[in-house]
Every structure is written in structure tokens, then in C-alpha cells.
Amino acid sequence: MSIHSFRRTRTSAALIALSVALASGAAFTSPVFAAQGKDQVVEASKAGTAHPNLKLSQDGYSTMRAVRAARVAIFNGDIDAAKKLVDEAGADVGRVKVDERALDKTTPGNWIPIDGQLGVADDFVSTPQKAAHIASGNKKLQEGKVSEAMQEFKLAEVDINFSRVLMPLDATRRQVALASDLMKGQKYYEANMALKAAEDGLQFDSVTLIEAPKGAGNAAAAAPAAKSASAPAAPAVAGK
């Protein structure tokens, strides 16, 4: 389950299939990820190489899941479980690699993408020509030709973005370490607040995977109207 509930977008059946294909990075045949504690979205992001912005950190995802679970355990009075979960969060965040950072983030903090969701613009209007490009794109994905597929989807005037959950690695490590120390000192409420600070540090951004040419459809629709507006009015006929 995703850590954060994102805004839902309306999609056609064809574009839902397209989104699934993009998430796996190749064919529509998606692998089944049954490993315990693994997030399927994160695992799917490892399959493709065409879009680095789809890459997510499994260790980062596991860190935040353990942080949330530890907070629940504290207020359930299960202190032993809470301690174990805080230790797991510390181990997970310690395994996060620096090269997993979000590629387009230059602000301090080493932002790590840990979860995400594909979004499709809800103003898509299908035409026979667009449907042909989507069909061609589907075939390219099946063949593993991701870059060529992206071009076909772009010609179909499809807008697709990827909304990501970003975790500040340095700050999260500090808060989890603090929570661990507080748990050892039997300051459970304070440990909960340190874990809450780790959760509150999450931020969200959106990166464009495919951007349709702006105004492509509008220009075609406007051409007949412009031609009609520029035509001279018929002259009045005397006597009528």
C-alpha cells in the first residue's frame, strides 16, 4: 500500500493499460512480487531503465513503514514491538544508498524517492489517429523498445506524470536515531514525537514522463474557424 494517498485522475481504459506498462518499464506482463515487506510499486520501478525518475528506494520505503508501525505499537502499549520496529527503521535507513537520491533535487538534504503514483491527464480525447499511436506504442513496449514507445504516446498527445514521495535521508536518520535513544530511556511519548518528525519531513513532487505538444489539438480546431472569419462577406444584391 502506498504511504500517501495521491489525487486520483480519470483515465480511459487504454491509458490505464499504458500507465501499468510505464510502471513496469517494459512489457504489459507484470512480475508478481511476493516477498514479505516489499512494496510492489518500488519493485516495479526497478524493472525499467528508460526513465530514471521512476526509480524508487525499497530501503527508504521500508524505513517509513517501520516508523509508522513503531508509532502505532507505542500507543498500543506494545513497547517490545515498538523497540524492534525502531531498530528495523534504523537498519533500513542505514542501507539507503546515496545514489538513490531524486535526480532533479538540488536542495540540501539528499531527497530519496520512496513511493509514487502515475497520473494521466484527464483531458485526453481519443481519435482514430491517437488510438493508432497508442496501439503502436503498446507494441513497442511489448518488444522492449521503451524510447520508441514514448514517442508514439507523445504523438498520441498523452500527458503522463509521476508523483513521488521524497524522504530527506539525513534528517530521517537523525530522527530515527533520536527515537532509538529515547526508547532506551523509556521516554516513549518523546520517541513517538521523533518518529512523527521523520514522517512530517516527507515531501512530494511530480515529474513529467510524457508531455503532449501544447496547443496541437487546439491549433487544428482553430484553423477552420480562422479561415471562416477571414472570408469576405457576400455583397448585398440590389432589389432584394
Tab-separated table of C-alpha atoms in Angstrom:
chain	number	residue	atom	x	y	z
A	1	MET	CA	0.000	0.000	0.000
A	2	SER	CA	1.239	3.460	-0.832
A	3	ILE	CA	2.437	5.619	2.047
A	4	HIS	CA	0.432	8.579	0.829
A	5	SER	CA	-2.912	8.781	-0.956
A	6	PHE	CA	-2.483	10.815	-4.097
A	7	ARG	CA	-5.042	12.775	-6.104
A	8	ARG	CA	-6.862	10.431	-8.445
A	9	THR	CA	-7.121	11.206	-12.161
A	10	ARG	CA	-9.719	9.984	-14.646
A	11	THR	CA	-8.322	7.689	-17.310
A	12	SER	CA	-9.581	5.775	-20.311
A	13	ALA	CA	-9.121	2.000	-20.412
A	14	ALA	CA	-6.303	2.343	-22.935
A	15	LEU	CA	-4.432	4.839	-20.786
A	16	ILE	CA	-4.823	2.699	-17.663
A	17	ALA	CA	-3.029	-0.077	-19.538
A	18	LEU	CA	-0.413	2.439	-20.648
A	19	SER	CA	0.224	3.537	-17.062
A	20	VAL	CA	0.743	-0.048	-15.934
A	21	ALA	CA	3.190	-0.593	-18.779
A	22	LEU	CA	5.184	2.508	-17.888
A	23	ALA	CA	5.415	1.478	-14.254
A	24	SER	CA	6.993	-1.838	-15.217
A	25	GLY	CA	9.246	-0.145	-17.785
A	26	ALA	CA	8.707	-2.746	-20.488
A	27	ALA	CA	6.023	-5.253	-21.442
A	28	PHE	CA	2.494	-5.474	-20.054
A	29	THR	CA	3.310	-8.795	-18.374
A	30	SER	CA	3.994	-7.593	-14.835
A	31	PRO	CA	6.053	-9.709	-12.426
A	32	VAL	CA	4.456	-10.824	-9.161
A	33	PHE	CA	6.327	-9.571	-6.114
A	34	ALA	CA	5.525	-11.811	-3.172
A	35	ALA	CA	8.491	-11.058	-0.915
A	36	GLN	CA	7.349	-10.018	2.558
A	37	GLY	CA	7.780	-6.329	3.274
A	38	LYS	CA	8.388	-5.459	-0.373
A	39	ASP	CA	6.412	-2.660	-1.951
A	40	GLN	CA	5.205	-3.675	-5.417
A	41	VAL	CA	5.436	-0.131	-6.790
A	42	VAL	CA	9.055	0.103	-5.647
A	43	GLU	CA	9.877	-3.323	-7.061
A	44	ALA	CA	8.224	-2.483	-10.403
A	45	SER	CA	10.314	0.685	-10.625
A	46	LYS	CA	13.467	-1.426	-10.770
A	47	ALA	CA	12.420	-3.190	-13.980
A	48	GLY	CA	12.946	-0.364	-16.448
A	49	THR	CA	15.882	1.816	-17.440
A	50	ALA	CA	14.296	4.355	-19.785
A	51	HIS	CA	13.062	6.718	-17.060
A	52	PRO	CA	15.436	7.218	-14.103
A	53	ASN	CA	12.740	9.329	-12.432
A	54	LEU	CA	10.696	6.142	-11.940
A	55	LYS	CA	13.365	4.680	-9.672
A	56	LEU	CA	12.361	4.278	-6.017
A	57	SER	CA	14.192	3.104	-2.895
A	58	GLN	CA	12.920	-0.093	-1.265
A	59	ASP	CA	15.013	0.561	1.858
A	60	GLY	CA	13.609	4.084	2.076
A	61	TYR	CA	10.062	2.763	1.753
A	62	SER	CA	10.701	0.123	4.435
A	63	THR	CA	12.128	2.803	6.729
A	64	MET	CA	8.959	4.844	6.702
A	65	ARG	CA	6.720	1.812	7.060
A	66	ALA	CA	8.670	0.770	10.174
A	67	VAL	CA	8.463	4.327	11.536
A	68	ARG	CA	4.679	4.316	11.193
A	69	ALA	CA	4.326	0.843	12.658
A	70	ALA	CA	6.504	1.793	15.655
A	71	ARG	CA	4.261	4.751	16.452
A	72	VAL	CA	1.191	2.501	16.395
A	73	ALA	CA	2.935	-0.049	18.621
A	74	ILE	CA	3.834	2.646	21.166
A	75	PHE	CA	0.226	3.716	21.578
A	76	ASN	CA	-0.905	0.096	21.661
A	77	GLY	CA	1.349	-0.366	24.650
A	78	ASP	CA	3.475	-2.941	22.836
A	79	ILE	CA	6.840	-1.452	23.765
A	80	ASP	CA	8.867	-4.523	22.795
A	81	ALA	CA	7.426	-4.439	19.291
A	82	ALA	CA	7.994	-0.674	19.088
A	83	LYS	CA	11.659	-1.072	20.024
A	84	LYS	CA	12.087	-3.772	17.392
A	85	LEU	CA	10.447	-1.618	14.740
A	86	VAL	CA	12.604	1.408	15.575
A	87	ASP	CA	15.663	-0.842	15.265
A	88	GLU	CA	14.363	-2.035	11.879
A	89	ALA	CA	13.856	1.551	10.748
A	90	GLY	CA	17.422	2.366	11.768
A	91	ALA	CA	18.777	-0.617	9.840
A	92	ASP	CA	16.686	0.208	6.751
A	93	VAL	CA	17.624	3.881	6.648
A	94	GLY	CA	21.261	2.898	7.102
A	95	ARG	CA	21.073	0.820	3.924
A	96	VAL	CA	19.683	3.604	1.731
A	97	LYS	CA	22.220	4.422	-0.963
A	98	VAL	CA	23.228	7.966	-1.768
A	99	ASP	CA	22.853	7.254	-5.497
A	100	GLU	CA	19.135	6.606	-4.960
A	101	ARG	CA	18.558	10.324	-4.462
A	102	ALA	CA	15.999	12.131	-6.601
A	103	LEU	CA	17.869	13.190	-9.715
A	104	ASP	CA	16.211	16.592	-10.050
A	105	LYS	CA	16.555	17.671	-6.402
A	106	THR	CA	19.439	20.050	-5.739
A	107	THR	CA	18.371	21.332	-2.317
A	108	PRO	CA	20.338	20.102	0.726
A	109	GLY	CA	19.064	17.002	2.476
A	110	ASN	CA	19.628	14.243	-0.083
A	111	TRP	CA	15.994	13.596	-1.027
A	112	ILE	CA	15.224	9.920	-1.636
A	113	PRO	CA	12.163	8.899	-3.707
A	114	ILE	CA	10.432	6.111	-1.758
A	115	ASP	CA	6.967	5.810	-3.320
A	116	GLY	CA	4.986	7.153	-6.235
A	117	GLN	CA	1.980	7.000	-8.500
A	118	LEU	CA	1.487	7.529	-12.219
A	119	GLY	CA	-1.019	10.163	-13.275
A	120	VAL	CA	-2.650	10.640	-16.672
A	121	ALA	CA	-4.134	13.976	-17.723
A	122	ASP	CA	-7.915	13.837	-17.556
A	123	ASP	CA	-8.481	15.943	-20.687
A	124	PHE	CA	-7.448	13.195	-23.130
A	125	VAL	CA	-9.841	12.884	-26.093
A	126	SER	CA	-9.406	9.781	-28.209
A	127	THR	CA	-9.352	9.944	-32.017
A	128	PRO	CA	-8.600	7.209	-34.589
A	129	GLN	CA	-5.156	8.709	-35.166
A	130	LYS	CA	-4.347	8.819	-31.434
A	131	ALA	CA	-5.648	5.277	-30.991
A	132	ALA	CA	-3.281	4.125	-33.737
A	133	HIS	CA	-0.305	5.749	-31.998
A	134	ILE	CA	-1.286	4.148	-28.672
A	135	ALA	CA	-1.598	0.750	-30.347
A	136	SER	CA	1.842	1.228	-31.888
A	137	GLY	CA	3.234	2.307	-28.523
A	138	ASN	CA	1.800	-0.795	-26.858
A	139	LYS	CA	3.550	-2.952	-29.449
A	140	LYS	CA	6.852	-1.128	-28.861
A	141	LEU	CA	6.539	-1.738	-25.113
A	142	GLN	CA	5.911	-5.433	-25.753
A	143	GLU	CA	9.127	-5.506	-27.783
A	144	GLY	CA	11.039	-3.696	-25.034
A	145	LYS	CA	11.557	-0.584	-27.204
A	146	VAL	CA	10.612	1.878	-24.474
A	147	SER	CA	12.067	5.045	-26.030
A	148	GLU	CA	10.240	4.417	-29.312
A	149	ALA	CA	7.040	3.710	-27.379
A	150	MET	CA	7.358	7.051	-25.600
A	151	GLN	CA	7.499	8.828	-28.949
A	152	GLU	CA	4.324	7.070	-30.078
A	153	PHE	CA	2.497	8.088	-26.902
A	154	LYS	CA	3.715	11.645	-27.323
A	155	LEU	CA	2.272	11.690	-30.852
A	156	ALA	CA	-0.993	10.500	-29.302
A	157	GLU	CA	-0.922	13.730	-27.226
A	158	VAL	CA	-0.782	11.865	-23.918
A	159	ASP	CA	0.336	13.670	-20.750
A	160	ILE	CA	1.774	11.343	-18.095
A	161	ASN	CA	3.440	12.389	-14.848
A	162	PHE	CA	4.841	10.568	-11.836
A	163	SER	CA	4.025	11.913	-8.364
A	164	ARG	CA	6.708	10.901	-5.868
A	165	VAL	CA	7.083	10.761	-2.098
A	166	LEU	CA	10.523	12.130	-1.169
A	167	MET	CA	12.281	11.311	2.092
A	168	PRO	CA	15.092	13.561	3.407
A	169	LEU	CA	17.767	10.966	4.144
A	170	ASP	CA	19.969	12.907	6.580
A	171	ALA	CA	17.081	14.262	8.646
A	172	THR	CA	15.338	10.882	8.764
A	173	ARG	CA	18.500	9.181	10.017
A	174	ARG	CA	18.784	11.744	12.806
A	175	GLN	CA	15.157	11.395	13.909
A	176	VAL	CA	15.231	7.592	13.888
A	177	ALA	CA	18.476	7.575	15.900
A	178	LEU	CA	16.934	10.013	18.376
A	179	ALA	CA	13.833	7.845	18.688
A	180	SER	CA	16.027	4.824	19.415
A	181	ASP	CA	17.829	6.665	22.221
A	182	LEU	CA	14.543	7.863	23.690
A	183	MET	CA	13.096	4.347	23.636
A	184	LYS	CA	16.108	3.101	25.576
A	185	GLY	CA	15.492	5.849	28.124
A	186	GLN	CA	11.835	4.781	28.431
A	187	LYS	CA	10.662	8.111	27.021
A	188	TYR	CA	8.097	6.586	24.732
A	189	TYR	CA	5.970	9.644	24.033
A	190	GLU	CA	9.086	11.630	23.135
A	191	ALA	CA	10.216	8.753	20.881
A	192	ASN	CA	6.843	8.938	19.163
A	193	MET	CA	7.353	12.652	18.514
A	194	ALA	CA	10.798	11.999	16.993
A	195	LEU	CA	9.224	9.430	14.682
A	196	LYS	CA	6.432	11.866	13.846
A	197	ALA	CA	9.083	14.413	12.860
A	198	ALA	CA	10.518	11.825	10.467
A	199	GLU	CA	7.082	11.364	8.904
A	200	ASP	CA	6.461	15.100	8.718
A	201	GLY	CA	9.710	15.525	6.801
A	202	LEU	CA	8.287	13.773	3.725
A	203	GLN	CA	7.702	15.980	0.711
A	204	PHE	CA	6.037	15.427	-2.630
A	205	ASP	CA	6.877	16.366	-6.189
A	206	SER	CA	5.792	15.477	-9.698
A	207	VAL	CA	7.987	14.755	-12.709
A	208	THR	CA	6.805	14.647	-16.318
A	209	LEU	CA	7.350	11.386	-18.185
A	210	ILE	CA	5.480	12.246	-21.377
A	211	GLU	CA	4.303	15.731	-22.277
A	212	ALA	CA	1.965	16.236	-25.203
A	213	PRO	CA	2.760	19.130	-27.554
A	214	LYS	CA	0.873	22.115	-26.161
A	215	GLY	CA	-1.857	23.509	-28.403
A	216	ALA	CA	-1.516	20.751	-31.002
A	217	GLY	CA	-5.212	19.884	-30.960
A	218	ASN	CA	-6.379	23.461	-30.436
A	219	ALA	CA	-4.425	24.735	-33.433
A	220	ALA	CA	-6.080	22.225	-35.747
A	221	ALA	CA	-9.546	23.064	-34.417
A	222	ALA	CA	-8.940	26.793	-34.679
A	223	ALA	CA	-7.804	26.710	-38.325
A	224	PRO	CA	-11.276	26.283	-39.929
A	225	ALA	CA	-12.711	28.984	-37.665
A	226	ALA	CA	-9.937	31.393	-38.594
A	227	LYS	CA	-10.474	30.701	-42.301
A	228	SER	CA	-14.206	31.285	-41.964
A	229	ALA	CA	-13.674	34.532	-40.054
A	230	SER	CA	-11.294	35.884	-42.693
A	231	ALA	CA	-13.625	35.184	-45.630
A	232	PRO	CA	-15.240	38.362	-47.072
A	233	ALA	CA	-18.953	38.865	-46.511
A	234	ALA	CA	-21.209	38.285	-49.508
A	235	PRO	CA	-22.139	41.566	-51.228
A	236	ALA	CA	-25.718	42.782	-50.883
A	237	VAL	CA	-27.830	42.322	-54.010
A	238	ALA	CA	-29.857	45.367	-55.053
A	239	GLY	CA	-33.568	44.923	-55.048
A	240	LYS	CA	-33.581	42.065	-52.527
